XYZ file of C-alpha atoms in Angstrom:
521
model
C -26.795 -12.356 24.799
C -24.647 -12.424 27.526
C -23.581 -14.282 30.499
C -22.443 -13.108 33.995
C -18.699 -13.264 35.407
C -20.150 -15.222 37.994
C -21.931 -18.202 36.316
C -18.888 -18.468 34.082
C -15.969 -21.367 35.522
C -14.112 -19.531 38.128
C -10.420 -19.398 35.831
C -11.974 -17.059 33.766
C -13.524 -14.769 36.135
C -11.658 -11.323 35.721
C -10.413 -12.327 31.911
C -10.138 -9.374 29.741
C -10.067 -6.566 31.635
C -6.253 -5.735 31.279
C -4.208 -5.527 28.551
C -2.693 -8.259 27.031
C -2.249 -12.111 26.664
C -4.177 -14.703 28.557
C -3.837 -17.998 27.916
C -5.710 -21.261 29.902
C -4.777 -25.508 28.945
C -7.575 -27.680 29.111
C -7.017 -30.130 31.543
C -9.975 -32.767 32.624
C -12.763 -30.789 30.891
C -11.744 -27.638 32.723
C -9.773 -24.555 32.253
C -6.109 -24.093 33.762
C -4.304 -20.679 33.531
C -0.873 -20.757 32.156
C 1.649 -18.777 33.835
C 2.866 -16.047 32.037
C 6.107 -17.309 32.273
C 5.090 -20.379 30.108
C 2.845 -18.290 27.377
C 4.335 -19.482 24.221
C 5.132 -23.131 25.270
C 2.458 -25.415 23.320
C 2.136 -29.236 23.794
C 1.236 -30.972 20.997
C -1.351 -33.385 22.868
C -2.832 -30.265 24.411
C -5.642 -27.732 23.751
C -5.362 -24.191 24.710
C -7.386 -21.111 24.771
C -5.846 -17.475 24.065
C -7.756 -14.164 25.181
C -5.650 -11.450 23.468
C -7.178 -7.797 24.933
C -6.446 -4.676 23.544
C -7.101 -1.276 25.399
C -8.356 1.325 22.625
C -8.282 4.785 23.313
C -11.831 5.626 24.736
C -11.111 3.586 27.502
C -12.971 0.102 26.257
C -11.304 -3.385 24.947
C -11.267 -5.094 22.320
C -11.284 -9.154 22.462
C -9.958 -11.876 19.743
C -10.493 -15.226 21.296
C -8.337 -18.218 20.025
C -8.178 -21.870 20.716
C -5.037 -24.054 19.556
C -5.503 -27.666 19.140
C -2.287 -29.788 18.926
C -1.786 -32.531 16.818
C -2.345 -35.155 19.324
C -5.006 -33.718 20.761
C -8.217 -35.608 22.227
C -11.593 -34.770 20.288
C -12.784 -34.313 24.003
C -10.532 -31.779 24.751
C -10.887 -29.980 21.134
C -14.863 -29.854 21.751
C -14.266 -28.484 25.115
C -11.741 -25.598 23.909
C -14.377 -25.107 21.604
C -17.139 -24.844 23.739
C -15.694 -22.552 26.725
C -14.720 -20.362 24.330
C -18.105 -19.579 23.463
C -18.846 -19.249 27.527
C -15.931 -16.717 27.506
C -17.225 -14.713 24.662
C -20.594 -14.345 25.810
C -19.223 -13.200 29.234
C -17.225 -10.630 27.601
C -19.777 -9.010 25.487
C -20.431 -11.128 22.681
C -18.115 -8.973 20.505
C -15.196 -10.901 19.887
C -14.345 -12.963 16.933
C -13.068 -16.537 17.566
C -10.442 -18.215 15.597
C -9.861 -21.952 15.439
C -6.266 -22.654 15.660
C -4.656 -25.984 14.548
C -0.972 -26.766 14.709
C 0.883 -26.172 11.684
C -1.508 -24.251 10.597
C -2.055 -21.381 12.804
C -3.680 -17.547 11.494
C -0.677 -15.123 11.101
C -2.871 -13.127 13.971
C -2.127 -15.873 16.438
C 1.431 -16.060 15.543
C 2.112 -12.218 15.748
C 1.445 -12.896 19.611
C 4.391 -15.194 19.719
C 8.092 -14.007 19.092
C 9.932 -15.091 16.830
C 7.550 -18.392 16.343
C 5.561 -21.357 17.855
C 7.657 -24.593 18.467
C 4.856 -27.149 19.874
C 6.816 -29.751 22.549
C 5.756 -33.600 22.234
C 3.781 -34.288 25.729
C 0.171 -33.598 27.128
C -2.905 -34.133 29.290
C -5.400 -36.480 27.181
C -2.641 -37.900 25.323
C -1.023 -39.754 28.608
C 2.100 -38.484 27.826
C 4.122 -36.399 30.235
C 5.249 -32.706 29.682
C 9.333 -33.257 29.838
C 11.345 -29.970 29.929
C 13.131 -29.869 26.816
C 16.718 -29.455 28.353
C 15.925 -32.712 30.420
C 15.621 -35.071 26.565
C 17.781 -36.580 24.292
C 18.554 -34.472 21.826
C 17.501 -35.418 18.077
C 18.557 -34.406 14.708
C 15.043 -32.509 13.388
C 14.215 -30.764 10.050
C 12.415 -27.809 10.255
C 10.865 -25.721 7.070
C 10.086 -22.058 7.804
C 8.167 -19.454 5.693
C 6.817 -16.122 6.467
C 8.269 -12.771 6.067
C 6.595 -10.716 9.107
C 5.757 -14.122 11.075
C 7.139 -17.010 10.575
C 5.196 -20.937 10.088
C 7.721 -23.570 11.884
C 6.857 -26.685 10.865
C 8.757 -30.190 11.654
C 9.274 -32.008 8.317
C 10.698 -35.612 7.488
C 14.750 -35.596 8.010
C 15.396 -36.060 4.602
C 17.189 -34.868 1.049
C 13.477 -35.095 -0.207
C 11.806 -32.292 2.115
C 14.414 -29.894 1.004
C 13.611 -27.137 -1.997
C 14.848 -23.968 -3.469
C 11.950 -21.876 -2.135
C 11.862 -22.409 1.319
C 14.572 -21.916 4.134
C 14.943 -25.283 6.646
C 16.947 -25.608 9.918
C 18.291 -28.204 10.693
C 18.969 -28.823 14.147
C 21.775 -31.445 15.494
C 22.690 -32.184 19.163
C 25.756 -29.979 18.577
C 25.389 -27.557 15.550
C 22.338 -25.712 13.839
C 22.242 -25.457 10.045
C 20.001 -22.710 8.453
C 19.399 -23.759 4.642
C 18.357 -21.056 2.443
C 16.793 -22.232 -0.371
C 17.684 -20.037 -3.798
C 14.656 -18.464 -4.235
C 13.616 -17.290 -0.991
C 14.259 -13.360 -0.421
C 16.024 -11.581 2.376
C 13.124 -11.003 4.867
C 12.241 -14.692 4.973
C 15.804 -15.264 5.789
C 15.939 -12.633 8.437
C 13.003 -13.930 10.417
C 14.399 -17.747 10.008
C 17.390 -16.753 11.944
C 15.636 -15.514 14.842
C 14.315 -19.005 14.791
C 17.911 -20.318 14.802
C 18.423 -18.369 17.982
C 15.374 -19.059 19.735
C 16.548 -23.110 19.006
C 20.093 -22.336 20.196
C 18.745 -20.424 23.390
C 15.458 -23.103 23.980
C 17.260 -26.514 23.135
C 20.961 -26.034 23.628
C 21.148 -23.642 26.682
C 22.744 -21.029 24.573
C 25.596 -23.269 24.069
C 26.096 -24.810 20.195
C 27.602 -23.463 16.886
C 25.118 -22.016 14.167
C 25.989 -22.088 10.371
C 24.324 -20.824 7.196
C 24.182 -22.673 4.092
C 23.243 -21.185 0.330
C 21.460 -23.187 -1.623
C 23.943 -24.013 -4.627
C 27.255 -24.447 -2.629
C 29.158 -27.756 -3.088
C 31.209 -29.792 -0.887
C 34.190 -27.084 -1.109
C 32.442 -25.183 1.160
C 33.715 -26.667 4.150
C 29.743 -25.688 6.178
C 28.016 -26.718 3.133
C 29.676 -30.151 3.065
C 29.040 -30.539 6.779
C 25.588 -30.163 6.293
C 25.101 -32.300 3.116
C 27.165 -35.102 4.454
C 24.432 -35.632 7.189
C 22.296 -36.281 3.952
C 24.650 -38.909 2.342
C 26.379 -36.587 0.438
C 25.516 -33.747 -1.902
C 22.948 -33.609 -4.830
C 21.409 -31.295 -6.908
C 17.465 -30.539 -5.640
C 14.773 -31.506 -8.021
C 12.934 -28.411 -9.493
C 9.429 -27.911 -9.633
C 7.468 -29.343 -12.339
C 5.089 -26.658 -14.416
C 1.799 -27.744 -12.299
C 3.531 -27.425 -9.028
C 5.283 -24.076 -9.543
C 1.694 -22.269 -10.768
C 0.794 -23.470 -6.647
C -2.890 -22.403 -8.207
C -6.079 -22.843 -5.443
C -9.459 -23.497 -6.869
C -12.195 -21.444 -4.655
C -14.623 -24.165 -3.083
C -18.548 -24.238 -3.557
C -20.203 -21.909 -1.259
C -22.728 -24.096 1.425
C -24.560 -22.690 3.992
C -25.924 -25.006 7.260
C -28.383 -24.089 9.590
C -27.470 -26.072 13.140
C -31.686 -26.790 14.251
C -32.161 -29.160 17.147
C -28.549 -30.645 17.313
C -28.368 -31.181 13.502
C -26.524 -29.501 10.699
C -29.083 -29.172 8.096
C -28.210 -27.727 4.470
C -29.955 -24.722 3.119
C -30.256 -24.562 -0.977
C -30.031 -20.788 -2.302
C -29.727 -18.968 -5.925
C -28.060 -15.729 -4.562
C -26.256 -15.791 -0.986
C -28.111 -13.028 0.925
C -28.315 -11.761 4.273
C -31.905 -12.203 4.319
C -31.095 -16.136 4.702
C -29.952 -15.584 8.337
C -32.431 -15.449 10.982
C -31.651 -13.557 13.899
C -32.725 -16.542 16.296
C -30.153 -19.334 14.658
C -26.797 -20.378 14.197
C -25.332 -20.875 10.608
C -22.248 -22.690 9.096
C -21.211 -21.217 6.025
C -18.439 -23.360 4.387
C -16.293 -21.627 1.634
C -13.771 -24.470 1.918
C -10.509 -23.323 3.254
C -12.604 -20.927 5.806
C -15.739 -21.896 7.661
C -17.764 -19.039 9.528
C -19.874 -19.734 12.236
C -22.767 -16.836 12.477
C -24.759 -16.846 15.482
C -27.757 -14.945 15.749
C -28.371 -12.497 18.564
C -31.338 -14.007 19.864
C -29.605 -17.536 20.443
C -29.171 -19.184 23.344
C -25.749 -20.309 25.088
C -26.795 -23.635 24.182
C -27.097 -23.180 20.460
C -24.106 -21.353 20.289
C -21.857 -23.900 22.193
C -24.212 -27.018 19.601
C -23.305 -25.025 16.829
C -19.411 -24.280 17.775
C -19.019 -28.453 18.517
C -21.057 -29.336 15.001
C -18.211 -27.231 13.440
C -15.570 -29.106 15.289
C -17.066 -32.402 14.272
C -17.581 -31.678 10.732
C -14.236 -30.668 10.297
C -12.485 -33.974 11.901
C -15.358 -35.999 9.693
C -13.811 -34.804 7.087
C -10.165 -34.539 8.060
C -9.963 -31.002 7.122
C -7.275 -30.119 9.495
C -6.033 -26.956 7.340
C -9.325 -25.337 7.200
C -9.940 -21.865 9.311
C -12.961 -21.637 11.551
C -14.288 -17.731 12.608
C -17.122 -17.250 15.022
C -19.002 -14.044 15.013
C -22.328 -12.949 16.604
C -24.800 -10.730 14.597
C -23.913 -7.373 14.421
C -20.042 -7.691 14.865
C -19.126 -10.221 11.507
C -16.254 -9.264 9.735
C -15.246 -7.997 6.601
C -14.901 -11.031 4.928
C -17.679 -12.556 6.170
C -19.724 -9.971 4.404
C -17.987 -9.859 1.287
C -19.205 -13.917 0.964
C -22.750 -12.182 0.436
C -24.160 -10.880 -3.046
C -26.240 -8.908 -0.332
C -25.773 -7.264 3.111
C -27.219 -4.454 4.639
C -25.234 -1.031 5.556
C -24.726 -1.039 9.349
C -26.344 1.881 11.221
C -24.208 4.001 12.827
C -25.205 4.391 16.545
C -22.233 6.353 17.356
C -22.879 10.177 18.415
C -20.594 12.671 17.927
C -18.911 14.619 21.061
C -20.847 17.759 20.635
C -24.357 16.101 19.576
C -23.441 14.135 23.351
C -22.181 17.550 24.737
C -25.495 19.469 23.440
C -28.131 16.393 24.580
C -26.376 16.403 27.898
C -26.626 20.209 28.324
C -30.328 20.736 27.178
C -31.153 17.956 29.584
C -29.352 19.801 33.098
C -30.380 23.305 31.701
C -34.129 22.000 31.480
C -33.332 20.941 35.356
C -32.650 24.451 35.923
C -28.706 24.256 36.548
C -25.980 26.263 35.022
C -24.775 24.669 31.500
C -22.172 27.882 30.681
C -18.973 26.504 29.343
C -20.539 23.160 28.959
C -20.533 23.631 25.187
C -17.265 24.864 24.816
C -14.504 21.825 24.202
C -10.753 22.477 23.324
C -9.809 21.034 19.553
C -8.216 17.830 20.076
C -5.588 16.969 17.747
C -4.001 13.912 17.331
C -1.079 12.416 15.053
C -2.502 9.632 12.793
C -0.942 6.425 13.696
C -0.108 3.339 11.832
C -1.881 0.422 12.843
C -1.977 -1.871 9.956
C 1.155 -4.608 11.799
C 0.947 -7.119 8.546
C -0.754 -9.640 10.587
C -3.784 -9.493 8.589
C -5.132 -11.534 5.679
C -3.690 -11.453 2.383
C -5.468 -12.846 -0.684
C -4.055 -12.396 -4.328
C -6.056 -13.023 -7.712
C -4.532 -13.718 -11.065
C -6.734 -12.518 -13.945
C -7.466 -14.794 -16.601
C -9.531 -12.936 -18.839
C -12.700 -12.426 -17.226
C -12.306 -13.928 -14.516
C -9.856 -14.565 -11.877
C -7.476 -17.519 -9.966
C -6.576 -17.127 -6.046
C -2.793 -17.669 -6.116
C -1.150 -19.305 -3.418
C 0.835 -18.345 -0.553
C 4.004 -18.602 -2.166
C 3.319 -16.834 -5.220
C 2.011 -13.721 -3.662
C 5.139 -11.388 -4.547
C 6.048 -12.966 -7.435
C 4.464 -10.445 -10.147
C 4.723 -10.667 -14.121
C 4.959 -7.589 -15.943
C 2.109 -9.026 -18.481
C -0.636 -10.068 -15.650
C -2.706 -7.957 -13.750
C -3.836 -9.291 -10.146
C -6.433 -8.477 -7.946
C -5.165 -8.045 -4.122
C -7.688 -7.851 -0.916
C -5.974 -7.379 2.818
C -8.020 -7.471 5.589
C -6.537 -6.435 9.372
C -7.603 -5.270 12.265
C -8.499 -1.601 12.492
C -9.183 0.407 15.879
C -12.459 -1.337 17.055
C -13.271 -2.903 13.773
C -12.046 -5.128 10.440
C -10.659 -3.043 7.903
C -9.839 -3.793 4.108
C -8.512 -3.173 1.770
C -8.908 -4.200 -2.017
C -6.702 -2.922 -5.094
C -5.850 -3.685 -8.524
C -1.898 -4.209 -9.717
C -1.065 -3.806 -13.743
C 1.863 -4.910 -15.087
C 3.122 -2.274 -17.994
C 2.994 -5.064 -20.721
C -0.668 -6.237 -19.563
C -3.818 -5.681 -22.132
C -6.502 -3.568 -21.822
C -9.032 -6.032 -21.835
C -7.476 -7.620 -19.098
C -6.821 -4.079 -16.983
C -10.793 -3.591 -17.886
C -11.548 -6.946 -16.312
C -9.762 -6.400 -13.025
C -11.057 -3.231 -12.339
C -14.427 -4.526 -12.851
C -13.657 -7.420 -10.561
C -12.311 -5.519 -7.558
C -15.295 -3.525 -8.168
C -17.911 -5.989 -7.218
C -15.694 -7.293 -3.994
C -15.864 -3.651 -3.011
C -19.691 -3.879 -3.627
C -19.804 -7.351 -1.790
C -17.799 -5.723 0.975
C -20.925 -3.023 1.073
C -18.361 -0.339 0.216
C -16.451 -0.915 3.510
C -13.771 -1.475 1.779
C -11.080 0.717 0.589
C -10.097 0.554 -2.894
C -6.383 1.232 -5.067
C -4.842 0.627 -7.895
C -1.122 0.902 -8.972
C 0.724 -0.002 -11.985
C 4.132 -0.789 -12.662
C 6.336 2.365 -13.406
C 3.338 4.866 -12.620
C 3.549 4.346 -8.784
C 6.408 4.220 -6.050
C 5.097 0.444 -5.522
C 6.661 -2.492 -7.310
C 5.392 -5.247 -5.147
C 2.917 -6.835 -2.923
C 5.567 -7.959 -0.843
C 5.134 -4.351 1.625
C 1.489 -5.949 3.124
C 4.935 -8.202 5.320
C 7.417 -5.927 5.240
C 6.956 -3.958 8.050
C 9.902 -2.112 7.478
C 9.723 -1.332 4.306
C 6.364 0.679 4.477
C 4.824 2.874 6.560
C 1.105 3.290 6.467
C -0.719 6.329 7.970
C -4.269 6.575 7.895
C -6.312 9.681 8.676
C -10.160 10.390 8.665
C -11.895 12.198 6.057
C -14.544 14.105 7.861
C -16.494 14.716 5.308
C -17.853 11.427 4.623
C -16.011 9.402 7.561
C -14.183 7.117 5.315
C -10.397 6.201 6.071
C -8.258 7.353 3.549
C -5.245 5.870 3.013
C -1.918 7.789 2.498
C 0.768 5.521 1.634
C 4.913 5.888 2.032
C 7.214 3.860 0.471
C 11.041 3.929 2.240
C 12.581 1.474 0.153
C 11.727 0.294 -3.458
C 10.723 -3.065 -3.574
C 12.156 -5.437 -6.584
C 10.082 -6.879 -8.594
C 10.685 -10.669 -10.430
């Protein structure tokens, strides 16, 4: 279903027809466009919408709608964001997937928009307070941790010798110097991208104008930087370490639920096997895996249930104070990758596309049988084009420790840290041409078991099967392969990726090149 340009609110008449960022505030209930000279300032009281449009190369777009909801946000103006940005999708097709964005914890997709990060500014609409240029405030000492190797997660943390650690790098920004702490264990990328940060402080909040130091994690007080920037703690002392429960960082996978939203009410539907067969084409479904929620909404639905069902997510998640949780909404026919892969069941996708010369022939046989002149209609010139790389590590990457028969999801930080005696499951999921792509492998260290390198390939075997085979599969292992890390998925420039179609069976195959050799823990 779809709604016209017309009946939509008149700041979002024309959206998405033109490459690039758009981006609206919510201000009384209604939609405001931001300047493009502002895109990238977020207050923290505020709720925001982003329309990201890509042109592909037959001419059409593709949409990912987001909305960002600051910290100090009102529910009102949360539900709203929520709600137009169902009104915006339906205008625009239907086909886009969108992403619920809190601050703090904002999809790496979102944040790849934004060079070098997002910095939200106290101030807003609902809130009462009032948006203050930053160059107009008192300047005060803040803490900042960062993490991310492609993108980077900015987040303001407690001024204290207790938020520091060994894995992470902070800033630490004073009204007349900026301190970049990198902790011991963090690697060169994440160090890289936190000093773009440093600048984008120095240029933001200081005019340009202030002295910038580093700081290594381990220095004493005879380094005359390092003692600067311990002496604003009280002095030096050494950082705790982690204990043995904190450094595993393990996440348990939550209990699959499923809600139907009927009549303004969630309602909970019990099932033995998650199948497709549970969705009907005329409702709007929750499905709850914890740290993601999906919101499915049948093709058949009204605006109405689609906006009910996109504000029941948006209350169930401040019920239960589940600010870190992601929220996707997807119509039938266009869910992603992952979306399917939460199914035991799913059925293959018809492929409505025709070829250029079934198109060409159809299109012929129909003027010739009109009695006009077809010759050289038939006849098209071999187009050839270089395969591009379009995997830009903004996707999603999950790892998997296995344990036997079975397997534990790792946590962010752990992803690149590999043991030569574990295998791990890996599954990336990006943003292909006009659809999700993924990708699922296997990674054997050369002192694993058998049993264990059995297990895993049987494992990645039934996501590929979840995935209805629309996944693409690999496997490497230590010392057999030019890859020594899972680290490349956000090192962009490290690894080039080019992919090229197999016409015999129109899969993408992947053919993978390695520029630097990645070391391994």
């Amino acid at each position: 279903m779809s709604i016209s340009m017309k009946n939509l609110d008149p700041a979002f008449r024309g959206a998405g027809q033109k490459d690039g960022l758009e981006i609206w505030r919510i201000e009384n209930f209604k939609p405001v466009p931001v300047p493009t000279s502002s895109h990238g300032k977020f207050y923290m009281g505020d709720s925001y919408i982003i329309l990201k449009t890509t042109a592909l190369k037959n001419g059409s777009f593709r949409h990912d709608i987001h909305y960002w909801l600051g910290k100090d946000t009102s529910q009102d103006e949360a539900g709203t964001a929520a709600i137009l940005t169902v009104e915006l999708d339906a205008a625009l097709g239907g086909r886009a997937v969108q992403y619920r964005e809190s601050q703090g914890n904002e999809t790496e997709k979102l944040l790849s928009y934004f060079r070098p990060c997002i910095m939200p500014q106290p101030g807003g609409v609902a809130s009462g307070f009032n948006h203050v240029e930053v160059n107009e405030q008192e300047h005060v000492t803040r803490l900042y941790v960062c993490r991310g190797k492609h993108v980077v997660h900015v987040k303001e943390v407690p001024f204290a010798r207790s938020s520091l650690n060994h894995d992470d790098i902070f800033i630490l920004d004073t009204k007349s110097k900026i301190f970049q702490f990198n902790g011991s264990n963090s690697c060169i990328q994440e160090r890289g991208k936190a000093l773009e940060v440093v600048q984008y402080i120095k240029d933001t909040f200081h005019e340009g104008k202030c002295e910038v130091a580093a700081v290594e994690d381990g220095k004493l007080m005879a380094d005359a930087e390092a003692g600067e920037f311990w002496a604003l703690f009280g002095g030096f002392a050494p950082l705790p370490r982690k204990t043995a429960s904190e450094e595993t960082g393990e996440e348990t996978e939550a209990a699959v639920k499923l809600l139907c939203f009927n009549q303004g009410q969630l309602e909970p539907i019990g099932f033995e096997s998650l199948t497709h067969d549970l969705l009907e084409t005329n409702k709007c479904y929750l499905l709850d895996c914890g740290a993601q929620m999906y919101v499915w909404m049948g093709r058949t639905t009204s605006l109405q249930q689609r906006k009910g069902a996109s504000e029941a997510a948006e209350k169930l998640l401040t019920g239960d104070s589940r600010t870190k949780s992601h929220v996707m909404k997807m119509i039938e026919g266009y869910e992603t990758v992952t979306f399917k892969s939460k199914f035991n069941e799913w059925p293959p996708t018809p492929d409505l596309k025709l070829s250029s010369e079934d198109g060409r022939g159809k299109v012929a046989a129909l003027l010739k049988s009109q009695g006009l002149d077809v010759k050289g209609l038939m006849k098209s010139a071999p187009v050839t084009e270089e395969p591009e790389s379009y995997i830009d590590c903004t996707g999603h990457l999950q790892v998997w420790r296995v344990n036997g028969n079975a397997k534990t999801l790792l946590a962010s930080s752990e992803q690149s840290k590999f043991y030569t005696g574990d295998c791990y499951i890996f599954q990336y999921t990006y943003t292909g041409e006009d659809k999700e792509e993924c990708l699922i492998g296997t990674w054997f260290g050369n002192k694993s078991v058998e049993e264990e390198r059995v297990a895993a390939i049987s494992l990645a075997s039934k996501m590929v099967q979840a995935a209805k085979f629309q996944a693409t599969m690999l496997a490497f292992m230590k010392g057999k392969n030019q890859f020594s890390s899972l680290s490349y998925f956000r090192v962009s420039k490290c690894l080039r990726v080019v992919l090229a179609l197999d016409t015999r069976n129109s899969l993408l195959k992947m053919v993978w090149m390695m520029i630097v050799t990645l070391k391994l823990d």
